[in-house]
Short mmCIF file of C-alpha atoms and ligand atoms in Angstrom, two decimals:
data_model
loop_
_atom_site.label_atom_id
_atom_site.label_comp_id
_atom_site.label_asym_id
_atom_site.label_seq_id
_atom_site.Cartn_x
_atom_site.Cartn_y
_atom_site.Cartn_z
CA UNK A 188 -100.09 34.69 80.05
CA UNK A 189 -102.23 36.35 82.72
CA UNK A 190 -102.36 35.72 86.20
CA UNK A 191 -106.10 35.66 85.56
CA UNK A 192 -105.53 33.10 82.48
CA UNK A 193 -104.46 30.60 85.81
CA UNK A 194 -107.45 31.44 87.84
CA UNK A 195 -107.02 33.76 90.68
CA UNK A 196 -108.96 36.81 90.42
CA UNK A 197 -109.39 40.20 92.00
CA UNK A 198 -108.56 41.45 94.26
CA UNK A 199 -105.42 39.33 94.26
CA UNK A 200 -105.00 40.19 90.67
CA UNK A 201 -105.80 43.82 91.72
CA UNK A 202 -103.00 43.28 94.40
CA UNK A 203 -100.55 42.18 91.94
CA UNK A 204 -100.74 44.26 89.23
CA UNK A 205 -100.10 47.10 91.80
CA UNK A 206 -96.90 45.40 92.70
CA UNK A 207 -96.13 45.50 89.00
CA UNK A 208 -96.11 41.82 88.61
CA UNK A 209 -97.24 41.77 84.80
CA UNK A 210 -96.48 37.84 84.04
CA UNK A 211 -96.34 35.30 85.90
CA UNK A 212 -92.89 33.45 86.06
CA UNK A 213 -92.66 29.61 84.84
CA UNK A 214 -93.47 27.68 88.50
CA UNK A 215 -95.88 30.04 88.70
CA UNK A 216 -97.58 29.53 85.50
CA UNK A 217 -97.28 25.26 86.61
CA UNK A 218 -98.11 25.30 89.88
CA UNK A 219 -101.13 28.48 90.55
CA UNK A 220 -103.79 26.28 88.57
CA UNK A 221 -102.60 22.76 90.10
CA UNK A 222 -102.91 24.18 93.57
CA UNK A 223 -106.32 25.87 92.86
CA UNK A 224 -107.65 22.82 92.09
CA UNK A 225 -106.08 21.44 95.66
CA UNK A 226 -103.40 19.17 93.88
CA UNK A 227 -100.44 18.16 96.40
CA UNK A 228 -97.30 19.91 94.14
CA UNK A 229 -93.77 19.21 94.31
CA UNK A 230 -91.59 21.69 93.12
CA UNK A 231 -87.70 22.09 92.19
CA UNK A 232 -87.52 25.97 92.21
CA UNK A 233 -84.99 27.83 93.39
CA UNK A 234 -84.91 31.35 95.13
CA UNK A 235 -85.49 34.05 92.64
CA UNK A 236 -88.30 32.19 90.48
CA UNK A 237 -91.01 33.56 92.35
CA UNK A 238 -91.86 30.57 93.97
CA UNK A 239 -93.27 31.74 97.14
CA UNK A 240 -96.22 33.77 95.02
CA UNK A 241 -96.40 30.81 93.56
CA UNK A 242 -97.56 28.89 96.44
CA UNK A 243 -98.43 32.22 98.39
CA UNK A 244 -101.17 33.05 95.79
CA UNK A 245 -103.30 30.11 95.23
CA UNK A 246 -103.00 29.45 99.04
CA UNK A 247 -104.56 33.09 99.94
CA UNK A 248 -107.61 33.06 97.59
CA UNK A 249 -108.51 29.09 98.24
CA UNK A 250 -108.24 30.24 101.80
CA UNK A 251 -110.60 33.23 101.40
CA UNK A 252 -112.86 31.88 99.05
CA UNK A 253 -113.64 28.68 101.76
CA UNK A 254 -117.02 29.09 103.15
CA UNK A 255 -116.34 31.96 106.34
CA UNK A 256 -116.34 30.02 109.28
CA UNK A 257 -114.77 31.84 112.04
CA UNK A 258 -111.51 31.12 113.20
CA UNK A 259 -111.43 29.23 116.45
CA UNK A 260 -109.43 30.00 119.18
CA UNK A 261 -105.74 29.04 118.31
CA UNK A 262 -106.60 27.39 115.09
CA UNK A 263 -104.46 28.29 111.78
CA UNK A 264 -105.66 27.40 108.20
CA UNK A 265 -102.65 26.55 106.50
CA UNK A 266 -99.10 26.10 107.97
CA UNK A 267 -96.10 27.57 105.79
CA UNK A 268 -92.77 26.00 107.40
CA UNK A 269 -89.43 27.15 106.48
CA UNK A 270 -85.80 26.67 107.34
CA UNK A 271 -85.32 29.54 108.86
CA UNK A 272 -86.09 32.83 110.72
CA UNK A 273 -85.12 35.12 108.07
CA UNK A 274 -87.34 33.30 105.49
CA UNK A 275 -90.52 33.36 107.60
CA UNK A 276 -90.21 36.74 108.03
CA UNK A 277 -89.57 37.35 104.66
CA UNK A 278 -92.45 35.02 103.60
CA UNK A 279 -95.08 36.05 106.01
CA UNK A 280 -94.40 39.77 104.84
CA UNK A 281 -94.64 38.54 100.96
CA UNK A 282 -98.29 36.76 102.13
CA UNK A 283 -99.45 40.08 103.88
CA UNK A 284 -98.70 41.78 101.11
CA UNK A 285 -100.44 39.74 98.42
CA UNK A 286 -103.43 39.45 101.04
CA UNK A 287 -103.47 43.06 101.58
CA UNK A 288 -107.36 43.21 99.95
CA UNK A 289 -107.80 39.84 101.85
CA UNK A 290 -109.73 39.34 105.10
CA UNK A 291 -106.83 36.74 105.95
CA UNK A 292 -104.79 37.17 108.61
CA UNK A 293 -100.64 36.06 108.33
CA UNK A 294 -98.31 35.48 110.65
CA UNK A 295 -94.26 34.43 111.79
CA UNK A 296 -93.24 32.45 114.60
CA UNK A 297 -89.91 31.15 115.46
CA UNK A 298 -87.36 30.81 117.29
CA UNK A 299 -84.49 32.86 118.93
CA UNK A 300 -87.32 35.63 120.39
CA UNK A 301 -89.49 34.78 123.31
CA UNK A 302 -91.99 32.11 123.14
CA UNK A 303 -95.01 34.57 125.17
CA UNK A 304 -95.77 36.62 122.61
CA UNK A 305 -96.25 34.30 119.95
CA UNK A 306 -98.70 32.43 121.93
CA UNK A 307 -100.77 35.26 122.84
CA UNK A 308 -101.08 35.85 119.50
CA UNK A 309 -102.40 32.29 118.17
CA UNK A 310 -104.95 32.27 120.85
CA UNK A 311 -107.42 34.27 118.25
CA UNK A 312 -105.84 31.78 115.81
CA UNK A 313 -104.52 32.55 112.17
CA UNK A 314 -105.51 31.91 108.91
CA UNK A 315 -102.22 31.33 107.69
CA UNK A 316 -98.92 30.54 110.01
CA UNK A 317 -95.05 31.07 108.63
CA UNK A 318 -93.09 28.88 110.85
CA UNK A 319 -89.60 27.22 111.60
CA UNK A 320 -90.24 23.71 112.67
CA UNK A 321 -88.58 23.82 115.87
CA UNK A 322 -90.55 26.56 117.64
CA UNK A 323 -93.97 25.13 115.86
CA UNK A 324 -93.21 22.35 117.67
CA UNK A 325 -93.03 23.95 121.10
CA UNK A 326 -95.97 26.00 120.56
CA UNK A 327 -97.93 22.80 119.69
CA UNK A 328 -96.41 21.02 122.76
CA UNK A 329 -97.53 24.04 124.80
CA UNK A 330 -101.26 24.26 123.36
CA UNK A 331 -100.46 27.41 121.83
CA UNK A 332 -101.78 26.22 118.59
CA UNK A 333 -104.12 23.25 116.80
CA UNK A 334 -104.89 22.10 113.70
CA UNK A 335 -108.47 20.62 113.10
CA UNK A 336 -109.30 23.65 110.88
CA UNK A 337 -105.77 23.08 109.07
CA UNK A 338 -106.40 22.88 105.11
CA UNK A 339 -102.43 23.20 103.75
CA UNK A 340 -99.08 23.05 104.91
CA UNK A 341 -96.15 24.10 102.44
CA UNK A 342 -92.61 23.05 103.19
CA UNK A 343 -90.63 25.83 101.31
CA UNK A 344 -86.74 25.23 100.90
CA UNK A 345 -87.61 21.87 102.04
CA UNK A 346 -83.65 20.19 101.05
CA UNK A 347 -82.83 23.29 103.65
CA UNK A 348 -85.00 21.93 106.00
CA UNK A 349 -83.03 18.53 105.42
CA UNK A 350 -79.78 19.95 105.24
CA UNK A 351 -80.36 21.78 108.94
CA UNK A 352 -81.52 18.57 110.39
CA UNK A 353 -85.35 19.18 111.03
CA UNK A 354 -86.14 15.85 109.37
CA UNK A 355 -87.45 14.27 113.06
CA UNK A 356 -89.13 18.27 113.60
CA UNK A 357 -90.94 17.72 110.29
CA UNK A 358 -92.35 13.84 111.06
CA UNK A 359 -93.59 14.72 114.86
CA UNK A 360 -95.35 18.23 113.28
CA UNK A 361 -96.59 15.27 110.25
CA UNK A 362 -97.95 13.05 113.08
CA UNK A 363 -100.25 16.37 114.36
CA UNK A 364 -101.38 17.51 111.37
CA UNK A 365 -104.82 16.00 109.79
CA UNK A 366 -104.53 13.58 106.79
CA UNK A 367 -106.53 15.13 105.31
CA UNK A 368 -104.70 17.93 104.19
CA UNK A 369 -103.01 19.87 100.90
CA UNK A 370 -99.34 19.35 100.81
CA UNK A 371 -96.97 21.31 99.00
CA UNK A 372 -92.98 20.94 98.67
CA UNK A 373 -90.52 23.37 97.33
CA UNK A 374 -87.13 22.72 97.11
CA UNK A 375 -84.64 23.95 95.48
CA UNK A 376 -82.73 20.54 94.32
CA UNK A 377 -84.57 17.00 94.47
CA UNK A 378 -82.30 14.48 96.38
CA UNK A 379 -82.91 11.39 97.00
CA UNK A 380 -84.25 12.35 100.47
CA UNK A 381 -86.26 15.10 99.06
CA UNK A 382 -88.02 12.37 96.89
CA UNK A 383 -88.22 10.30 100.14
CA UNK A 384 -90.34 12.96 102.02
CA UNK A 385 -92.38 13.54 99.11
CA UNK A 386 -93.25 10.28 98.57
CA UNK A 387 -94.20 9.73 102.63
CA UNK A 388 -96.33 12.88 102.72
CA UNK A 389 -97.42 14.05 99.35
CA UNK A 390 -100.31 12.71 97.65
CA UNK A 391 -99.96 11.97 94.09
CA UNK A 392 -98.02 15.57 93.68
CA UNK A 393 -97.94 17.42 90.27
CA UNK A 394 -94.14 16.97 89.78
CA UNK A 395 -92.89 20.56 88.67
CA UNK A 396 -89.12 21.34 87.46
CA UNK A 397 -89.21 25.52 86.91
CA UNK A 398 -85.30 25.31 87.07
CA UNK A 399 -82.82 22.65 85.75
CA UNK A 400 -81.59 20.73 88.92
CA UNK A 401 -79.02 22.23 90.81
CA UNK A 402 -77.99 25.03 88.07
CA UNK A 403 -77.01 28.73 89.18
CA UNK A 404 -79.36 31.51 87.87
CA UNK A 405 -78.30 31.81 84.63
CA UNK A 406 -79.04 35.61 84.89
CA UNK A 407 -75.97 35.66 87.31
CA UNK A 408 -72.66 36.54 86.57
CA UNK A 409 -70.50 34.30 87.53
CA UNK A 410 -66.48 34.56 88.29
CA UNK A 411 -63.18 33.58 90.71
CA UNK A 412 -60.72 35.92 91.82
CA UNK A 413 -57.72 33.57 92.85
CA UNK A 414 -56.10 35.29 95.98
CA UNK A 415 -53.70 34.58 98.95
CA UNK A 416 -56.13 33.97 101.85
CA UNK A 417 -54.89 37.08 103.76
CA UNK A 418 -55.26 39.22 101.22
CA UNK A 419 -58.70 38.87 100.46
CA UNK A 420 -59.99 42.07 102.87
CA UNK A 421 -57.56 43.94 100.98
CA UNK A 422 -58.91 42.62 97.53
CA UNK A 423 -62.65 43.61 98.57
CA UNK A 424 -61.38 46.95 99.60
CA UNK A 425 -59.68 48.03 96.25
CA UNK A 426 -62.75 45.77 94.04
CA UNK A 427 -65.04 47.62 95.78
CA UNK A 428 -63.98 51.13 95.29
CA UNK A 429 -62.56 50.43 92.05
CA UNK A 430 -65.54 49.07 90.73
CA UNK A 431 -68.24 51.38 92.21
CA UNK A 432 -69.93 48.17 94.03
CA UNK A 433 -72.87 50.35 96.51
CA UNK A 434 -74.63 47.20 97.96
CA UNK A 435 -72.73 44.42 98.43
CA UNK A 436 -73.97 40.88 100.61
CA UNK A 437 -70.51 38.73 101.06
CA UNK A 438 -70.30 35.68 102.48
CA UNK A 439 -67.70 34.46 104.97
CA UNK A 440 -66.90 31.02 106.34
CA UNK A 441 -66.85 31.87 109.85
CA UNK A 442 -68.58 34.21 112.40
CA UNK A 443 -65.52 35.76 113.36
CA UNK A 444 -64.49 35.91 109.97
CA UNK A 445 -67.55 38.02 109.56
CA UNK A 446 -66.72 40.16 112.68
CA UNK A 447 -62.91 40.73 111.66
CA UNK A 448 -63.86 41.65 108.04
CA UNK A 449 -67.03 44.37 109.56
CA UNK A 450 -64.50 45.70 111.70
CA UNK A 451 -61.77 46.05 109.08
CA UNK A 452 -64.56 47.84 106.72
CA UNK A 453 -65.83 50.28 109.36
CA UNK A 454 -62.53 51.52 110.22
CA UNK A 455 -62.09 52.82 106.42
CA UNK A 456 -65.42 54.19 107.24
CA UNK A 457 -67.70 52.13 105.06
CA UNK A 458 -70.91 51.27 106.41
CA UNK A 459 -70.96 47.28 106.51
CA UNK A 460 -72.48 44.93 109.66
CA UNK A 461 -72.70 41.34 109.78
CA UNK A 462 -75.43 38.66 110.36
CA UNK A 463 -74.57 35.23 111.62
CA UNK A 464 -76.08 33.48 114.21
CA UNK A 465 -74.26 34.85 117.48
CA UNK A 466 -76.35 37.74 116.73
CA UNK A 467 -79.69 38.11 118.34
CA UNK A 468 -82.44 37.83 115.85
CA UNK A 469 -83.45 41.45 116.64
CA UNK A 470 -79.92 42.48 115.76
CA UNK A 471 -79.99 40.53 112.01
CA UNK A 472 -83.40 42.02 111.27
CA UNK A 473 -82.09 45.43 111.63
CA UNK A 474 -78.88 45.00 110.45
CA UNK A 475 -80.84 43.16 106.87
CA UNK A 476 -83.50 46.04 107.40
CA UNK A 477 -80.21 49.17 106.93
CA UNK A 478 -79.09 46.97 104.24
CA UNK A 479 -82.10 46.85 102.42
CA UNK A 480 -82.75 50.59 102.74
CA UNK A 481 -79.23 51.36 101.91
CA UNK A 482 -78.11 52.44 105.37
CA UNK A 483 -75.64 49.95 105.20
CA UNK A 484 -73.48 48.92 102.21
CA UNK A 485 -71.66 46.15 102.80
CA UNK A 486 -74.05 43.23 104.54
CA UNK A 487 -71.45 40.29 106.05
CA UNK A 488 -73.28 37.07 106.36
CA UNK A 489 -72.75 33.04 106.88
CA UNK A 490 -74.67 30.83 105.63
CA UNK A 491 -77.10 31.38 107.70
CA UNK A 492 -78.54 34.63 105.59
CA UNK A 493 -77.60 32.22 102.57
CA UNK A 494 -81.29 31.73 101.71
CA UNK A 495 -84.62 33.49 102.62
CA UNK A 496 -83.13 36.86 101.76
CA UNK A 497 -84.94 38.51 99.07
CA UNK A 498 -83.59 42.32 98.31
CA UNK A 499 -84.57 43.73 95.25
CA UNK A 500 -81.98 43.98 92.78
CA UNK A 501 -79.24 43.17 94.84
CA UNK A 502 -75.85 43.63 92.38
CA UNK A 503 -73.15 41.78 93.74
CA UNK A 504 -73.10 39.13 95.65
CA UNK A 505 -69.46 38.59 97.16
CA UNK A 506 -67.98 34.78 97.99
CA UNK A 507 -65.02 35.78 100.63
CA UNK A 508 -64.87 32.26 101.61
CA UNK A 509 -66.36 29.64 99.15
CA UNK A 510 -69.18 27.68 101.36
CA UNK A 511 -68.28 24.34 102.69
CA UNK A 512 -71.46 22.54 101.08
CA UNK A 513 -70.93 23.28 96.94
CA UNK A 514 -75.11 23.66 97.21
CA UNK A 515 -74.61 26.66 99.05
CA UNK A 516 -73.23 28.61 96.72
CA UNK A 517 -75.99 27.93 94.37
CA UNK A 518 -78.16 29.34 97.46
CA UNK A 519 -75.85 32.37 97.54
CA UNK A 520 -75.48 33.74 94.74
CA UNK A 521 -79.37 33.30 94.56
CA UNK A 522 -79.18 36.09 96.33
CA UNK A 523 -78.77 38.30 93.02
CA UNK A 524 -80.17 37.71 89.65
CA UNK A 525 -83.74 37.32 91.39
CA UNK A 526 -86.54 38.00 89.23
CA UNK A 527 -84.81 38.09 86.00
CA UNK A 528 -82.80 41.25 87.10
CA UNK A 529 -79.13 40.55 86.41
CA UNK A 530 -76.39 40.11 88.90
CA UNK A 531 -72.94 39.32 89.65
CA UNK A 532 -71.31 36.85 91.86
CA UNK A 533 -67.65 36.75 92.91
CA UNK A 534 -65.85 34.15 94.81
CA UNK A 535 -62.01 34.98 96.38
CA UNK A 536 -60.46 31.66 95.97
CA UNK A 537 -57.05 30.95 97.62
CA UNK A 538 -54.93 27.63 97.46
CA UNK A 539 -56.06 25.82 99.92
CA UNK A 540 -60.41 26.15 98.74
CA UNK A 541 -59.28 24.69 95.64
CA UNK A 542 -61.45 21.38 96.77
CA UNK A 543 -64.30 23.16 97.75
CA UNK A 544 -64.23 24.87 94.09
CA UNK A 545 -63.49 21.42 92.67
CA UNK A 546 -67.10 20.55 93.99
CA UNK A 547 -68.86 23.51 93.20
CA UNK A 548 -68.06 23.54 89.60
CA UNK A 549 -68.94 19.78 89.48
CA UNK A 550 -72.19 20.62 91.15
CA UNK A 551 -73.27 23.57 88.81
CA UNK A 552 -72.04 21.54 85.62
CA UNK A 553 -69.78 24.96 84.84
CA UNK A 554 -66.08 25.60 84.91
CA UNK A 555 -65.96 28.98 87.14
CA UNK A 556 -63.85 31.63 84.76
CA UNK A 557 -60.64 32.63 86.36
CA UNK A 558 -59.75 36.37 86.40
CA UNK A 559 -57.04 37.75 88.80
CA UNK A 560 -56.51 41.21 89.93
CA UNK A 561 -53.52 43.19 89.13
CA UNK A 562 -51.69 43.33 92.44
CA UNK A 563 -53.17 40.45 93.90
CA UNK A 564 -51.92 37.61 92.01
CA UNK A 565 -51.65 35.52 94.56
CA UNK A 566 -48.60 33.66 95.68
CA UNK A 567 -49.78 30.43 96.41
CA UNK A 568 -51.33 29.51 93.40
CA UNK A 569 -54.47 27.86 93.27
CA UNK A 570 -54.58 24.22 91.79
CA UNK A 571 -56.52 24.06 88.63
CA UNK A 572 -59.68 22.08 88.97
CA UNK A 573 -60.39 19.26 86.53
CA UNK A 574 -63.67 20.59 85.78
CA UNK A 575 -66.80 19.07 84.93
CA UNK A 576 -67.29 18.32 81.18
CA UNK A 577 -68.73 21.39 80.74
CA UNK A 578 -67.13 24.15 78.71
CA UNK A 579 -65.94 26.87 80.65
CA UNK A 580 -67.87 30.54 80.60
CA UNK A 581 -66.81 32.64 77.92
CA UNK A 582 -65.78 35.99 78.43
CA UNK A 583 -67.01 38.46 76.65
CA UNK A 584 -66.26 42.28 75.48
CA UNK A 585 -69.02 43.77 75.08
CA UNK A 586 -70.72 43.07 77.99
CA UNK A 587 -71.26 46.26 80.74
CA UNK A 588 -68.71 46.58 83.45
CA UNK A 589 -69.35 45.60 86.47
CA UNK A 590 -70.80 47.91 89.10
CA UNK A 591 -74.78 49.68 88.99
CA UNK A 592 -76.67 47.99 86.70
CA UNK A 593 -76.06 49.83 83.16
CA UNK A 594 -73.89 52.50 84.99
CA UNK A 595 -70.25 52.63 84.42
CA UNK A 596 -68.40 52.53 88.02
CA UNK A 597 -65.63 54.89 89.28
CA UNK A 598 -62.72 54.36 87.29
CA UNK A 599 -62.37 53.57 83.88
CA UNK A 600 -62.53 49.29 83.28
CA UNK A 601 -59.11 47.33 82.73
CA UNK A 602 -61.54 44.47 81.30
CA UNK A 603 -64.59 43.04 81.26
CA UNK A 604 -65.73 40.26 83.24
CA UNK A 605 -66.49 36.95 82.23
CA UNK A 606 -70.24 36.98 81.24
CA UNK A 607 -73.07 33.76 81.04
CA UNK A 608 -76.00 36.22 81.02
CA UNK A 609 -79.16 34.06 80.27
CA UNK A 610 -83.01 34.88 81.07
CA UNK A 611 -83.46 32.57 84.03
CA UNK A 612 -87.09 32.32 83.36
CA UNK A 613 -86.65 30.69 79.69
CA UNK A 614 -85.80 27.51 81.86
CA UNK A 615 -89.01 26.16 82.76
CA UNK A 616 -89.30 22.87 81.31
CA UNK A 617 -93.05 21.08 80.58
CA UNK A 618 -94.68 19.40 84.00
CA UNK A 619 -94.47 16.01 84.28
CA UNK A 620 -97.04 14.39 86.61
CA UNK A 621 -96.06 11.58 88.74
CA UNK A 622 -92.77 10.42 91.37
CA UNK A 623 -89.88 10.36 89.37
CA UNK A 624 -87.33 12.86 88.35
CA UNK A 625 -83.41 13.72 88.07
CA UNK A 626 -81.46 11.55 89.05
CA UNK A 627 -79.81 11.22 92.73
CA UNK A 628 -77.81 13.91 93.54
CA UNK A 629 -74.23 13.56 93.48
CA UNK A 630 -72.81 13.00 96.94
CA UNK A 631 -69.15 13.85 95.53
CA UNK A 632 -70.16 17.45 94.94
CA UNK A 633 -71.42 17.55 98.73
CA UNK A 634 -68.70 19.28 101.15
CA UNK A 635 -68.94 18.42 104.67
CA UNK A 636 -71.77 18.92 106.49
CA UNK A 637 -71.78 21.78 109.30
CA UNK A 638 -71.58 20.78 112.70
CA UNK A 639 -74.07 22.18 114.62
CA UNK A 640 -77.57 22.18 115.76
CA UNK A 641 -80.56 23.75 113.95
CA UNK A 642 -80.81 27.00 113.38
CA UNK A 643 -83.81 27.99 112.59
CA UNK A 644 -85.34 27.11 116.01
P1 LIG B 932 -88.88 34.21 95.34
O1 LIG B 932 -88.34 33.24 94.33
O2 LIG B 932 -90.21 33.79 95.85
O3 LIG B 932 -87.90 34.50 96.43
O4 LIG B 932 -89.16 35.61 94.56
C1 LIG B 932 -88.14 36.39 94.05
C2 LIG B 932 -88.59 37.80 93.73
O5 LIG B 932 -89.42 37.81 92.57
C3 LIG B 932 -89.40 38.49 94.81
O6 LIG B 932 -88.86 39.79 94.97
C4 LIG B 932 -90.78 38.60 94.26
O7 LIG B 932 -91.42 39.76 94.72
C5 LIG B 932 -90.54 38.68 92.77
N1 LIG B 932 -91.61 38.13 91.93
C6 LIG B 932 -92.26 36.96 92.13
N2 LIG B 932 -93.13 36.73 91.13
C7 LIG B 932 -93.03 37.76 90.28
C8 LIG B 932 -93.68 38.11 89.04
N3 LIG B 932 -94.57 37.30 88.48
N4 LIG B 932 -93.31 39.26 88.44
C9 LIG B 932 -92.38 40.06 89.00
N5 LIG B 932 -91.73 39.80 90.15
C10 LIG B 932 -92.05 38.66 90.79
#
């Protein structure tokens, strides 16, 4: 399969074989030729599937095949909106880059950076806009932007969307935007809700299902560490130099939690920073920027960096603190594993997260394997979970030790990890047109939600 076989030609497919994308990935292969031939879609694809090419591409070359009016003063073409600011950067950078041979023109607005700029920039309008739904909102209340000319919005990460509470931001931006109009929905679960929205604003969508619902990436290793809460910084110290981990994205509960454990890790002189959302946007760009280019090694994050972070071939992905929402850590440990690349994810459990694991494991359908570290058995022990009926992961022998893919890390290995190493992109399963689906999602496996406002603002 071709990404010529599903209609889009050069240059895109000039574009994209120079980005080495040989074959296109399974929501790709479903959804490309649906949305060239301006079907609404509805898709349950998670990070890592390539599902913003696969909304990105056909958008770009319907866009710049349309007959070349010019672009009216603060018009866009097609709206992209996203949960948050990391992900429209992230996607609006993915668009310029598959438009590079386009005349299109892509670009990011949201929140936490002044509104000025952003509106001097829409006054020549855009073909296509990557926004949050907050600040889209105020730069439609200000003028700043219209949509006559406005052929397609997407709503990527659209049970994000939900999750952050920017279902009233989504129906106010509906209530602006012409009816007539392509819609497209990405999401990485269907819940009830998600259904809901499609149903209100999609018309007759393809249904598409590129991943079973709410499953990890199956090309992602996944284990628990049981551990006594405080001695989790220690545990990351001695895992990470005993295992040779170089680039490293962890995930802590709190803000300070992130602070305390970037502090701890640059006084034993290892480059780490953190991202949560006390820091100024700025800040978390540059800070994701050094970790991308390997200036930093340890990245500390909430949830907040949970999705929208693409870095290629990211090894480890580190659970300090298991998320309060179980969907989250599907959403983390997205974070490696992306493209088929294989990856590793590690959660430090202590007593008290038993619950939380309880739920995640219910969630994913998988009974996390268990594996402590010599000298950190940890005192409290943590409850066993009942599991869901699923059998647990095997471990396995012959599998590579942990550390740089195919590279043995410093220090011979006491044992393997457990392994469930799978080629994510053998999950597609056939389209099925029409509403209808999984059923609702479980409301058990659902922590509690974050108090808060949006974030993504
Ligand atoms: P996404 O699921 O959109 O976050 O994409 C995950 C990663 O897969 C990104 O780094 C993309 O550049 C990459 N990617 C998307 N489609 C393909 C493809 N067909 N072949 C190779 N890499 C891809």
């Amino acid at each position: 399969m071709t990404f010529a076989a599903l209609g889009l030609h050069a240059p895109l497919t000039d574009t994209l074989a120079g980005l080495a994308y040989t074959t296109p990935t399974a929501v790709q292969q479903q959804a490309i030729p649906a949305i060239l031939a301006g079907r609404d879609v509805m898709a349950a694809a998670q990070t890592g599937t390539g599902k913003t090419a696969a909304f990105a591409l056909p958008l770009l070359q319907t866009l710049a095949d349309a007959e070349a009016a010019p672009l009216g003063e603060k018009m866009v073409r097609a709206v992209i909106l996203v949960p948050t600011r990391e992900l429209a950067e992230q996607v609006m950078q993915s668009c310029q880059q598959y438009a590079a041979d386009l005349a299109l023109t892509c670009y990011a607005a949201y929140g936490g950076v002044n509104l000025g700029p952003q509106i001097t920039r829409l006054k020549a309008g855009v073909d296509v806009l990557v926004a949050t739904p907050g600040r889209l909102i105020d730069l439609f209340t200000k003028g700043a932007v219209r949509f006559p000319a406005l052929r397609a919005v997407v709503l990527d990460e659209a049970d994000r969307m939900l999750d952050l509470g920017f279902a009233d931001d989504l129906g106010i931006l509906f209530q602006a935007l012409p009816r007539q109009r392509q819609t497209l929905l990405f999401s990485a679960t269907f819940s009830d809700e998600i259904r809901a929205l499609g149903k209100a604003r999609l018309k007759q969508p393809l249904i598409i299902e590129a991943t079973p619902r709410n499953t990890a990436a199956k090309s992602v290793k996944q284990w628990v560490v049981p551990v006594d809460k405080k001695r989790k910084t220690d545990l990351f110290l001695f895992m990470r130099r005993d295992r040779g981990w170089q680039q490293v994205l962890v995930f802590a509960k709190t803000k300070k939690g992130c602070d305390e454990l970037v502090d701890r890790l640059t006084a034993k002189q290892i480059a780490a920073d953190a991202i949560h959302g006390d820091r100024p946007q700025a800040s978390r760009q540059k800070a994701l920027d050094a970790f991308k280019v390997g200036e930093i090694e340890v990245l500390v994050a909430t949830d907040v960096a949970a999705r929208g972070l693409d870095i290629d071939t990211l090894p480890q992905v580190v659970n300090f603190d298991l998320p309060l929402q179980a969907e989250d850590y599907i959403h983390r440990i997205g974070r490696t594993g992306r493209a088929g690349a294989r990856g590793e994810a590690i959660s430090f459990v202590c007593a008290d997260e038993a619950p939380l694991l309880a739920a995640i494991e219910t969630l994913i359908k998988q009974k996390l394997s268990r594996d402590e570290e010599p000298g950190f058995e940890p005192k409290h022990a943590v409850p066993l979970t009942s599991g869901p009926s699923a059998k647990p992961l095997a471990k396995s022998a012959s599998k590579p030790r942990p550390g740089a893919a195919g590279r043995p890390g410093p220090g011979a290995p006491k044992r393997s990890a457990p392994s469930n190493w799978v080629d994510e992109f053998d999950d597609a399963r056939p389209a099925r047109r029409g509403p209808g689906g999984n059923g609702p999602r479980s409301t058990a496996a659902r922590g509690p939600k974050p108090a808060g406002k949006p974030r993504g603002r």
